[in-house]
Tab-separated table of C-alpha atoms in Angstrom:
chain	number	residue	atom	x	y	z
A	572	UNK	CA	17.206	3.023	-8.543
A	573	UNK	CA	14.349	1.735	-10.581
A	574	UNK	CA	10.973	1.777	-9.315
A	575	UNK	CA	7.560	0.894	-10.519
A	576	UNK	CA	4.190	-0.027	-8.524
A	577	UNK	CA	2.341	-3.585	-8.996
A	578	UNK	CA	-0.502	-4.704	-7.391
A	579	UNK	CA	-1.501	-8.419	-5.663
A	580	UNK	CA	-4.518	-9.331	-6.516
A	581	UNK	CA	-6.754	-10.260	-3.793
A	582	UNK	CA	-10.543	-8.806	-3.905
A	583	UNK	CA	-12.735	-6.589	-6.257
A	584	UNK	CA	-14.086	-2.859	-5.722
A	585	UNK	CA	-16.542	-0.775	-7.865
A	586	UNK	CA	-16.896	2.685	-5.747
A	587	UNK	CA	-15.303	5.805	-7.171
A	588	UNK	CA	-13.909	8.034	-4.410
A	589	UNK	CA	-12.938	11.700	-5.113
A	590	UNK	CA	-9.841	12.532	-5.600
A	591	UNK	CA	-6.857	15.125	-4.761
A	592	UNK	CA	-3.591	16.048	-5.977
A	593	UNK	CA	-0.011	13.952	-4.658
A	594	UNK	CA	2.323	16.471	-6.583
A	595	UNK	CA	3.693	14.982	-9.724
A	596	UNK	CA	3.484	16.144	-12.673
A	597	UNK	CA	0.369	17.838	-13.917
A	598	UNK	CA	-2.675	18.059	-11.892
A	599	UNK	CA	-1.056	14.432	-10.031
A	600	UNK	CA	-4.595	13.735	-7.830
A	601	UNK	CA	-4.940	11.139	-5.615
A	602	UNK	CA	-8.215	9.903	-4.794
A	603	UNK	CA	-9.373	11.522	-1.278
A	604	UNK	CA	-11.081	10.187	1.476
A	605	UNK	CA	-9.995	11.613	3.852
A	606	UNK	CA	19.254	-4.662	-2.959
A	607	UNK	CA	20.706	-6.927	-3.150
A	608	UNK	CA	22.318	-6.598	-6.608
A	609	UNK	CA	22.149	-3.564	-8.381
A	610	UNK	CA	20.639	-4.754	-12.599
A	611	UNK	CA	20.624	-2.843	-15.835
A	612	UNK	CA	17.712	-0.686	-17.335
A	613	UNK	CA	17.638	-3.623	-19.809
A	614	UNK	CA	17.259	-6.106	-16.610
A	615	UNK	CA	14.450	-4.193	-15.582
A	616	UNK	CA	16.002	-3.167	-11.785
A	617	UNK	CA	16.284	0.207	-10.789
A	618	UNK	CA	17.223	3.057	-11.782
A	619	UNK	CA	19.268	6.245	-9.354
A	620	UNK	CA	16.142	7.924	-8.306
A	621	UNK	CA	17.624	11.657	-9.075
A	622	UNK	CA	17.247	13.365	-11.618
A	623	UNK	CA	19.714	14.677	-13.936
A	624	UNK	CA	20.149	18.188	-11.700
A	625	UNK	CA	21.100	15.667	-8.548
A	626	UNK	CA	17.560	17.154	-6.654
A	627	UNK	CA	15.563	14.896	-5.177
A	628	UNK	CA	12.636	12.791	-7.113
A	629	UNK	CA	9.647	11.649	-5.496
A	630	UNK	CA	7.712	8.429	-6.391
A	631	UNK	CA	4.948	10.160	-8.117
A	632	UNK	CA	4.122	9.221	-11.938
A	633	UNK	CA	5.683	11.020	-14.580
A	634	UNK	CA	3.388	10.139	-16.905
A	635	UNK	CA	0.653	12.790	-18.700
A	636	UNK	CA	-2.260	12.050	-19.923
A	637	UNK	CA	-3.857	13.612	-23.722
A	638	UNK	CA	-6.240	15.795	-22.066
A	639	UNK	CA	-7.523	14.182	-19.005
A	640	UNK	CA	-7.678	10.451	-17.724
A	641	UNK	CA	-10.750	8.512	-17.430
A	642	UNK	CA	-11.760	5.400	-16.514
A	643	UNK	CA	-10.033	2.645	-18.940
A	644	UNK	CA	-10.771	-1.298	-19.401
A	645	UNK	CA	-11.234	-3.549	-16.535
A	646	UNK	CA	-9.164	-6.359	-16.536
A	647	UNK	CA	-11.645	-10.109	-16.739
A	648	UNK	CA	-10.418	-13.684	-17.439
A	649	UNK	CA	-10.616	-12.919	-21.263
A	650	UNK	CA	-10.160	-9.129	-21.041
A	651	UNK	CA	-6.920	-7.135	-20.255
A	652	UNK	CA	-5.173	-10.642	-19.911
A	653	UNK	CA	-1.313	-11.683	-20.465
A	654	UNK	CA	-0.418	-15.360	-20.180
A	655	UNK	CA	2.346	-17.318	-21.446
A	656	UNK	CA	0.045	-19.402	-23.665
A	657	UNK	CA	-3.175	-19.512	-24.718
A	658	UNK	CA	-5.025	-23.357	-23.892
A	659	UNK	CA	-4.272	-24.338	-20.598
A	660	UNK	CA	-4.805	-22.472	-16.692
A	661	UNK	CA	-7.761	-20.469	-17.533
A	662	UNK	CA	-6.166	-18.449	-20.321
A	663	UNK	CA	-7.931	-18.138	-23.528
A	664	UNK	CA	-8.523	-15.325	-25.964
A	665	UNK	CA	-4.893	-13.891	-23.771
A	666	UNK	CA	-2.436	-12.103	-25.211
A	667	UNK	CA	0.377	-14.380	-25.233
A	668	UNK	CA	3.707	-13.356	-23.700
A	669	UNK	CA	6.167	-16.655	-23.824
A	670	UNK	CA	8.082	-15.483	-21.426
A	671	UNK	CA	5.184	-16.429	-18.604
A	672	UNK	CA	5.736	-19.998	-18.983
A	673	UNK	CA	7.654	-19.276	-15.558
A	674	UNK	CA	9.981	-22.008	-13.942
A	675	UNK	CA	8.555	-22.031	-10.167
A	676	UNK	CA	12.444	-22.910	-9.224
A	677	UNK	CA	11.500	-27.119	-8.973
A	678	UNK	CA	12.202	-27.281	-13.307
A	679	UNK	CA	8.459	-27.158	-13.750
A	680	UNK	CA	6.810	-24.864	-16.192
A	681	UNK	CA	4.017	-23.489	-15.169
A	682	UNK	CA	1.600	-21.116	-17.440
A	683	UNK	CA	0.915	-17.822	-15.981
A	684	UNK	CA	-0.930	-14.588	-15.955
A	685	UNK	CA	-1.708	-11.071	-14.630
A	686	UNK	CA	-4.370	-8.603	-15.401
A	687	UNK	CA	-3.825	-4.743	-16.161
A	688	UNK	CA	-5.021	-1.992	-16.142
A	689	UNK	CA	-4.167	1.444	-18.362
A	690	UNK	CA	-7.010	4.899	-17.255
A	691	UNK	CA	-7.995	5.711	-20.762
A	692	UNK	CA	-5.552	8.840	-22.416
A	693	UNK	CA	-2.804	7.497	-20.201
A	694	UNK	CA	0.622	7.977	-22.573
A	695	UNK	CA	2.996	4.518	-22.607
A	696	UNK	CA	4.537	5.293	-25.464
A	697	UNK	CA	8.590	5.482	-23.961
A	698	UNK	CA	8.133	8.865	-24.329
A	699	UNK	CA	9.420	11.517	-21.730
A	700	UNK	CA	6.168	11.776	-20.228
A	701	UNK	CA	5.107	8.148	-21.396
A	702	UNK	CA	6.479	6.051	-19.102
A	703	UNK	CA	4.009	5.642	-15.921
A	704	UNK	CA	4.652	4.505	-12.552
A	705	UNK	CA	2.794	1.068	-12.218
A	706	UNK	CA	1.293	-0.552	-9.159
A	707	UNK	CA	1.563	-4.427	-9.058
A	708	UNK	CA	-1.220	-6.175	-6.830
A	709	UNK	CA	-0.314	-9.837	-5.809
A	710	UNK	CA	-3.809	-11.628	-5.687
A	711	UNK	CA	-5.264	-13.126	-2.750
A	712	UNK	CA	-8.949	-13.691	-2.709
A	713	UNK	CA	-8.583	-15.920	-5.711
A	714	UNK	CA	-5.889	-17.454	-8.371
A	715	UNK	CA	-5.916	-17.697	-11.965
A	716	UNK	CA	-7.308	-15.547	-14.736
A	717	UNK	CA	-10.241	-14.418	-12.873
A	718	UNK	CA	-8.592	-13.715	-10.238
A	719	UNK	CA	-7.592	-9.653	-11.534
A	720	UNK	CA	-11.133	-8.649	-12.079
A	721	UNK	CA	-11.850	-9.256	-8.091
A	722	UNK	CA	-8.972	-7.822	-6.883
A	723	UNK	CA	-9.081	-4.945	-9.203
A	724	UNK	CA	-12.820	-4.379	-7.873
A	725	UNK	CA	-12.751	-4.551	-4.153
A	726	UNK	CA	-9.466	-3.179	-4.147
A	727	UNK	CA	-11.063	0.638	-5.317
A	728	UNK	CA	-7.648	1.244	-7.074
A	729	UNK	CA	-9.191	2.163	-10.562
A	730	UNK	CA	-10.532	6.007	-9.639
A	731	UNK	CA	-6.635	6.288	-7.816
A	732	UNK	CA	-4.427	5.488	-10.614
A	733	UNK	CA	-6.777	7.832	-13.497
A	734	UNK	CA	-6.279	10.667	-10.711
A	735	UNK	CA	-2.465	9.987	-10.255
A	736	UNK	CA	-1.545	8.371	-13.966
A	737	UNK	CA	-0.532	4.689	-12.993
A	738	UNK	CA	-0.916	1.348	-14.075
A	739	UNK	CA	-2.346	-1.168	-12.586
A	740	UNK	CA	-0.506	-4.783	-12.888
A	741	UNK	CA	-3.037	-7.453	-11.096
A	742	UNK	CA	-0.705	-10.610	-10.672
A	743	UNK	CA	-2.458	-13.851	-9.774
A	744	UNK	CA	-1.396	-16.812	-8.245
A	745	UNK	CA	-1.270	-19.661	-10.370
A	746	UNK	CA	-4.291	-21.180	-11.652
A	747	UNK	CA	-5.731	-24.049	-9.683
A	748	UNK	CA	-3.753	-23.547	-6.350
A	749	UNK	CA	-5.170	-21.308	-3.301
A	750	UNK	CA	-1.970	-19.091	-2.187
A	751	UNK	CA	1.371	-17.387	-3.389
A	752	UNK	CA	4.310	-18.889	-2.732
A	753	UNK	CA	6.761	-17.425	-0.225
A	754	UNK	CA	9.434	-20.105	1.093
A	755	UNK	CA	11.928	-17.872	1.927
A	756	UNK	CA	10.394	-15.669	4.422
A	757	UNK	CA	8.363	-18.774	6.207
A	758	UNK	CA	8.867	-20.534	8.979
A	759	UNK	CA	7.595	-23.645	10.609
A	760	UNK	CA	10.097	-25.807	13.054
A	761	UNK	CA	13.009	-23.770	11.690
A	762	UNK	CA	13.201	-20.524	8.979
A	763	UNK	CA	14.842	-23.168	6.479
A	764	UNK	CA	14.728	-19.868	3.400
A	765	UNK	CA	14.211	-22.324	1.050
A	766	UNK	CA	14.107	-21.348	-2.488
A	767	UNK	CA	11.330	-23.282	-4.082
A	768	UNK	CA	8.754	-23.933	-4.796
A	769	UNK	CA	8.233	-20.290	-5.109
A	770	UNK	CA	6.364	-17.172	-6.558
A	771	UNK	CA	9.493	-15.040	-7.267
A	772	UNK	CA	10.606	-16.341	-10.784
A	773	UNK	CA	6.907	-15.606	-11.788
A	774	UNK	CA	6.674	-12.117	-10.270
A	775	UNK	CA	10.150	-10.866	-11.714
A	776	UNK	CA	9.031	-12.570	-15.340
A	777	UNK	CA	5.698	-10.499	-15.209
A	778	UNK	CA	7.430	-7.330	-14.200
A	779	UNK	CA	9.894	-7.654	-16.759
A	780	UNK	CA	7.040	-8.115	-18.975
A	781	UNK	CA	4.582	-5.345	-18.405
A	782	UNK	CA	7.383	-3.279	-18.000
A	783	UNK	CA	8.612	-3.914	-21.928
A	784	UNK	CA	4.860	-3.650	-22.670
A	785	UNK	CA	3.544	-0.972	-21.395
A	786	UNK	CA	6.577	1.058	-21.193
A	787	UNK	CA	6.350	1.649	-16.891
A	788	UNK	CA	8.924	4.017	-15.805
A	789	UNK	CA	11.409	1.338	-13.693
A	790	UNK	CA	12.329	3.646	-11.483
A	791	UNK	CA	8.550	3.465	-10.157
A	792	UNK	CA	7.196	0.227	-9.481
A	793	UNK	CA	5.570	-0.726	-6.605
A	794	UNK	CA	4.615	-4.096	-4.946
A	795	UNK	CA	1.117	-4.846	-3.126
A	796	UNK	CA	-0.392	-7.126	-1.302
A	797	UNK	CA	-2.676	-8.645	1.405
A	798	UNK	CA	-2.897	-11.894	4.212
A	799	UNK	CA	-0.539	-14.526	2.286
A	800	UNK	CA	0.217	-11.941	-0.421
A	801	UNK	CA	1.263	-9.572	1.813
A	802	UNK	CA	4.065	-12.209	2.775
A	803	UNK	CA	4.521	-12.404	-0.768
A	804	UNK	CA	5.383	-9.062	-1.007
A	805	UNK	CA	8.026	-9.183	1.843
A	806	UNK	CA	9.362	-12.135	0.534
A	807	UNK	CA	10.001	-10.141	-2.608
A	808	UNK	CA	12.102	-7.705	-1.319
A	809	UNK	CA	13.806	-10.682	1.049
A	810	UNK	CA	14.442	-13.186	-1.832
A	811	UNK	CA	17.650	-14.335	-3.327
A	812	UNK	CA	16.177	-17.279	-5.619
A	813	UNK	CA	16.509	-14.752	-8.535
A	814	UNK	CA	19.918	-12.942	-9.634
A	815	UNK	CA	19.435	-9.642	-9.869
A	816	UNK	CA	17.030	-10.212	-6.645
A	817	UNK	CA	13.777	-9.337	-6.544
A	818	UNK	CA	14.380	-6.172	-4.529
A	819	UNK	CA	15.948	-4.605	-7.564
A	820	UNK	CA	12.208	-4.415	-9.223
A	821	UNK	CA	10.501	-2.512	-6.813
A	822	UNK	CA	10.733	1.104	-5.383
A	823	UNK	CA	7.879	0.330	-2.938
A	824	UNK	CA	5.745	-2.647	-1.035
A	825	UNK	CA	2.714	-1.962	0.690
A	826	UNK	CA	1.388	-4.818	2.949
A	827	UNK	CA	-2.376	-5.517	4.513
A	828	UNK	CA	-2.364	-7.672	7.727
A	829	UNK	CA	0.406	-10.864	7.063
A	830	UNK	CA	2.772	-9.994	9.785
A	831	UNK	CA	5.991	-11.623	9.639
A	832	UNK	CA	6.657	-15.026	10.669
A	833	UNK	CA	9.565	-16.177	12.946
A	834	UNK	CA	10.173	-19.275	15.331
A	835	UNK	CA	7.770	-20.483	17.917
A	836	UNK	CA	8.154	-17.673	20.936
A	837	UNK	CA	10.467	-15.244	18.852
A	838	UNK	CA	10.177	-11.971	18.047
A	839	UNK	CA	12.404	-11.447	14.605
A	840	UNK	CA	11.406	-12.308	11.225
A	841	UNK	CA	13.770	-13.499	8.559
A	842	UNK	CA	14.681	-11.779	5.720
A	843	UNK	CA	18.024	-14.013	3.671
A	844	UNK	CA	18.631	-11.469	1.363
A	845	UNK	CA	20.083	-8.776	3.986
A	846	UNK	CA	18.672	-6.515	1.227
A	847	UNK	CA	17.938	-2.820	2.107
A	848	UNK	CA	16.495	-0.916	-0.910
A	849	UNK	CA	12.810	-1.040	-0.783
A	850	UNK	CA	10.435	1.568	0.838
A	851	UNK	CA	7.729	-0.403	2.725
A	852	UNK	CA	4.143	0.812	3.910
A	853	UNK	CA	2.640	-1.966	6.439
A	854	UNK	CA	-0.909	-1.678	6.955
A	855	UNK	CA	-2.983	-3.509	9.848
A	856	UNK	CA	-6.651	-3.685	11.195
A	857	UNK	CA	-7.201	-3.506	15.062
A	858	UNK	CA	-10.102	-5.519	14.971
A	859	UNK	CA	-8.666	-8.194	12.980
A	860	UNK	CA	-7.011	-10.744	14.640
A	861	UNK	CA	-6.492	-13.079	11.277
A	862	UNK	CA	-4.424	-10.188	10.534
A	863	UNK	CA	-3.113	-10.202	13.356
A	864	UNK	CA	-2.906	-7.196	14.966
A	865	UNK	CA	-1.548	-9.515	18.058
A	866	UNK	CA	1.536	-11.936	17.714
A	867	UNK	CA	-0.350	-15.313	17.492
A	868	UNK	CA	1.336	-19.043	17.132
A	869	UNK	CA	-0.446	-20.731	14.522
A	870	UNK	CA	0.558	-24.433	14.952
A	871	UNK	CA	4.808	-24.637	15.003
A	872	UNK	CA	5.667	-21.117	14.439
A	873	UNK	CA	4.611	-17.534	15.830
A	874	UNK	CA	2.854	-14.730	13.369
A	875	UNK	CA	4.347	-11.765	14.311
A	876	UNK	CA	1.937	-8.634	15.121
A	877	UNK	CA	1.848	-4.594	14.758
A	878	UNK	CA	3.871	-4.480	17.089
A	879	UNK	CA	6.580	-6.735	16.521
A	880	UNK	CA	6.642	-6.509	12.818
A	881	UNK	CA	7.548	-3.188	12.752
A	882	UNK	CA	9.838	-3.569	15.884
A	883	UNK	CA	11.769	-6.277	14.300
A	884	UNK	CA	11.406	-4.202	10.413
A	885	UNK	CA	13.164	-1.553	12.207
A	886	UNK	CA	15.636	-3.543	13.831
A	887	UNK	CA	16.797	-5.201	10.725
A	888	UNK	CA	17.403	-1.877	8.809
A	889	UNK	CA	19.312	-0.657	11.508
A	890	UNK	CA	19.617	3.111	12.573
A	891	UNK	CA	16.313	3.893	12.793
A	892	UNK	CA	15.508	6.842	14.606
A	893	UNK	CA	12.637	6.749	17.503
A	894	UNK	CA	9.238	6.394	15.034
A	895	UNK	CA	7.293	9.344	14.554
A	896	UNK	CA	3.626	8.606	16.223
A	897	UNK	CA	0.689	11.090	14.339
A	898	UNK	CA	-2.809	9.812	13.904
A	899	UNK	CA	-4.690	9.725	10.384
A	900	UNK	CA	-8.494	9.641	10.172
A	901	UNK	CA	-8.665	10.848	13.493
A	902	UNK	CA	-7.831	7.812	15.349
A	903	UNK	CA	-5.391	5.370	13.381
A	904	UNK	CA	-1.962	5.086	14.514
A	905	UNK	CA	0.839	5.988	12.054
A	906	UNK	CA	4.697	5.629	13.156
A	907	UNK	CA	7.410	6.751	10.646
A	908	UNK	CA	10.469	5.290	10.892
A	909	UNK	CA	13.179	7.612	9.546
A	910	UNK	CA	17.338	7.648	9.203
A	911	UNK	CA	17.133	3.711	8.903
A	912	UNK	CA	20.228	2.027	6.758
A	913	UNK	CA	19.363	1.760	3.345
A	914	UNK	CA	20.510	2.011	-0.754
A	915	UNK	CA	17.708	3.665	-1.845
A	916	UNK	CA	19.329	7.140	-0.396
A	917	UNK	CA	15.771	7.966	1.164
A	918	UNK	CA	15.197	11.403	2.560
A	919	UNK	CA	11.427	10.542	3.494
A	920	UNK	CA	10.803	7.864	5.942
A	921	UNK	CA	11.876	4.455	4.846
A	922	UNK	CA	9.579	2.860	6.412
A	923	UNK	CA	5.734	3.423	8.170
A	924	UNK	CA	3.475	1.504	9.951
A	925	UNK	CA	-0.227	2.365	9.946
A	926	UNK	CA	-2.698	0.513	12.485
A	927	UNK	CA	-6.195	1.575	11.373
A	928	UNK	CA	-8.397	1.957	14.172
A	929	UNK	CA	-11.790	-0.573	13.479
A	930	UNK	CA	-9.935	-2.018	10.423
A	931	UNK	CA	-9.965	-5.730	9.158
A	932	UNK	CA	-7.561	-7.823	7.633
A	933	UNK	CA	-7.335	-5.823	4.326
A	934	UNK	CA	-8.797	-3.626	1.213
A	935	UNK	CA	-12.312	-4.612	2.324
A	936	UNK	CA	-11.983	-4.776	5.871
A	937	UNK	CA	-10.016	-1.284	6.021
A	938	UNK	CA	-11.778	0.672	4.066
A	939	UNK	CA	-14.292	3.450	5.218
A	940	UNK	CA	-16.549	3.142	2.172
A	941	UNK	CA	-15.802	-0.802	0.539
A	942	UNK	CA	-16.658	-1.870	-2.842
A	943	UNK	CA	-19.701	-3.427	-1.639
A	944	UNK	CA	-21.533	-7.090	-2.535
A	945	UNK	CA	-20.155	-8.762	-4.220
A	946	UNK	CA	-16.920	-8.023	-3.617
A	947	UNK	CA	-17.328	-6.796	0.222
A	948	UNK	CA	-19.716	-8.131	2.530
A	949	UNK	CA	-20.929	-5.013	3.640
A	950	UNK	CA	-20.729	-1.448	2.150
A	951	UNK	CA	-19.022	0.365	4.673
A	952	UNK	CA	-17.061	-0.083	7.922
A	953	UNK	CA	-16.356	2.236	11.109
A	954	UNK	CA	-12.976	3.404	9.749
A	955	UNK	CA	-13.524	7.208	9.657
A	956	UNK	CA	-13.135	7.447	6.341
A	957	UNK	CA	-9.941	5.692	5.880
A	958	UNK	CA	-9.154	4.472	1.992
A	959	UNK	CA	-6.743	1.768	1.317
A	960	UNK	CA	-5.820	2.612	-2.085
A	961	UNK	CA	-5.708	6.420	-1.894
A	962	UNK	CA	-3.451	5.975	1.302
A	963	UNK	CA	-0.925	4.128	-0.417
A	964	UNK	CA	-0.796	5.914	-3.176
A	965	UNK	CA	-0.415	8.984	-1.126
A	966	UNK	CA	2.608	7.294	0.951
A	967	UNK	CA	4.094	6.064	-2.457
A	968	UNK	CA	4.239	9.007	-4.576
A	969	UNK	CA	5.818	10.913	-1.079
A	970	UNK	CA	8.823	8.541	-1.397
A	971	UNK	CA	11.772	10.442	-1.815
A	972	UNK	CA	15.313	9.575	-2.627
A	973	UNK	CA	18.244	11.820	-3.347
């Protein structure tokens, strides 16, 4: 399978947290703080996640770096920019990729963009060790051009991926509009899975993209994202408006608060595809109940909580063994769900759910030590020292397939 990891951008960080090794391939740090249808390389799905020998491959980067990483370019509204023209929704000065003029699934062309980010010595040359793993971040906090620079920043991913040796691929919602678009996975009166208007085109057009670009190993790509992005991200993995489907892009989600939405007094989510392939990290704040760490209606349908997004995840796999219940950062709950049916061939868990003891609704509401004004309203929070970006990275690169 292929597998690379992109981020949805939702808020901006500028704190640099120390950092510690996740086992790839040179010194591999992390920061510390505490399928449906199967597609070609030349598709951009996934890739068998063995290696040659037949042992198993984690989902750390591959990548090297000429000498050692440091910080590289933030990504602005003018800087570290891809759209698919240059003119109209924000983008000017952008490098223009045509293939972002992205049918939403209605016939309407809409002109889109994402952000990046490369740490500086990074190789992306196609080369053995030149083809990084790549996070893509769905944003949330704002939508258009300016919308990666935020998320980039509050998100505290930068000092993660020059540690580890990823990209960082900050999609944004389309210029002028306040949310991603997720029909498939919503609900209102009934879980109609309607196909458009919707994100997915966009997101598989931008992956496809970067991926040519900046030469990201396919077999590492990962899919983020927070609140509405965050059922973005699930509705990635769920979709079937796109042929392959969208769960043939991404190794990996990781999910802040957005808990899965079902009919009015029901406990189970919807997912059309039936698709099984994706490894999935969902995090959630106790203390937030936007998040909600409770099952809440919210006028004709239900939002499900901790609780029942992860009982009704592990239901729809199937074969999950009893979750594995450990704390991390001394009081947050973390329950691994292991021997759950899936195409990935997974030998670590397929699934975990993490419910972080004082956290919020996402990157600046969980972390310990946040980005501060004016990305986070306050610089820290009673998390015990809990880091968003350094714990997914951390469950990430531990994915293992066979």
């Amino acid at each position: 399978m292929k597998y690379a990891l992109l981020f949805v951008c939702v808020c901006a960080c500028g704190s640099s947290p120390a950092v510690v090794t996740d086992g790839g391939t040179d010194d591999g740090a992390i920061v510390d703080a505490a399928s449906g249808s199967d597609s070609s390389a030349s598709d951009g799905g996934l890739v068998d996640g063995a290696d040659a020998s037949g042992s198993p491959q984690t989902g750390a980067s591959q990548a090297s770096c000429s000498g050692t990483c440091s910080p590289g370019t933030v990504p602005t509204n003018t800087v570290n920019v891809v759209c698919g023209a240059n003119g109209s929704s924000g983008c000017s000065g952008a490098i223009v990729a045509p293939s972002l003029m992205v049918d939403n699934g209605t016939g309407t062309i809409e002109n889109r963009s994402y952000g990046f980010y490369i740490p500086s010595g990074l190789k992306h040359d196609g080369s053995a060790d030149g083809m990084p793993a790549a996070v893509f971040d769905y944003s949330r906090t704002g939508c258009g051009t300016g919308a990666a620079n935020g998320e980039y920043m509050s998100s505290q991913i930068g000092p993660v991926a020059d540690a580890n040796r990823f990209i960082v691929i900050e999609l944004e919602c389309l210029s002028g509009t306040t949310n991603p678009l997720h029909p498939e996975t919503d609900c209102g009166t009934t879980c109609s899975a309607a196909k458009s208007p919707s994100d997915n085109p966009y997101i598989r057009a931008a992956v496809l993209d970067a991926t040519t670009r900046f030469s990201i190993d396919p077999a590492r790509r990962y899919l983020v994202g927070g609140s509405s992005a965050a059922n973005m991200a699930r509705d990635a993995i769920c979709s079937t408006s796109t042929t392959p489907h969208n769960s043939s892009l991404f190794r990996g989600i990781m999910t802040m608060g957005g808990g899965a939405q079902a009919l009015t007094a029901s406990k189970s989510g919807v997912c059309p595809s039936g698709d099984k392939s994706s490894f999935w990290l969902m995090l959630m704040g106790k203390a937030s109940p936007a998040d909600p760490y409770l099952t809440m209606t919210v006028g004709n349908h239900s939002v499900l909580g901790f609780d029942d997004t992860r009982g009704w995840w592990a239901s729809y796999l199937g074969s999950c063994q009893a979750p594995n219940h450990t704390t991390t950062n001394g009081t947050s709950d973390v329950y691994d769900y292991s021997g759950c049916t899936n195409t990935a061939n997974a030998s670590s868990p397929f699934f975990e759910a993490v419910a972080v003891t004082n956290g919020g609704h996402m990157w600046c509401g969980l972390d310990a030590v946040t980005a501060g004004a004016p990305y986070c309203t306050s610089a820290t929070n009673n998390t015990n020292g809990f880091s968003t970006a350094q714990y997914m990275w951390k469950y990430f690169a531990s994915t293992t397939v066979q």
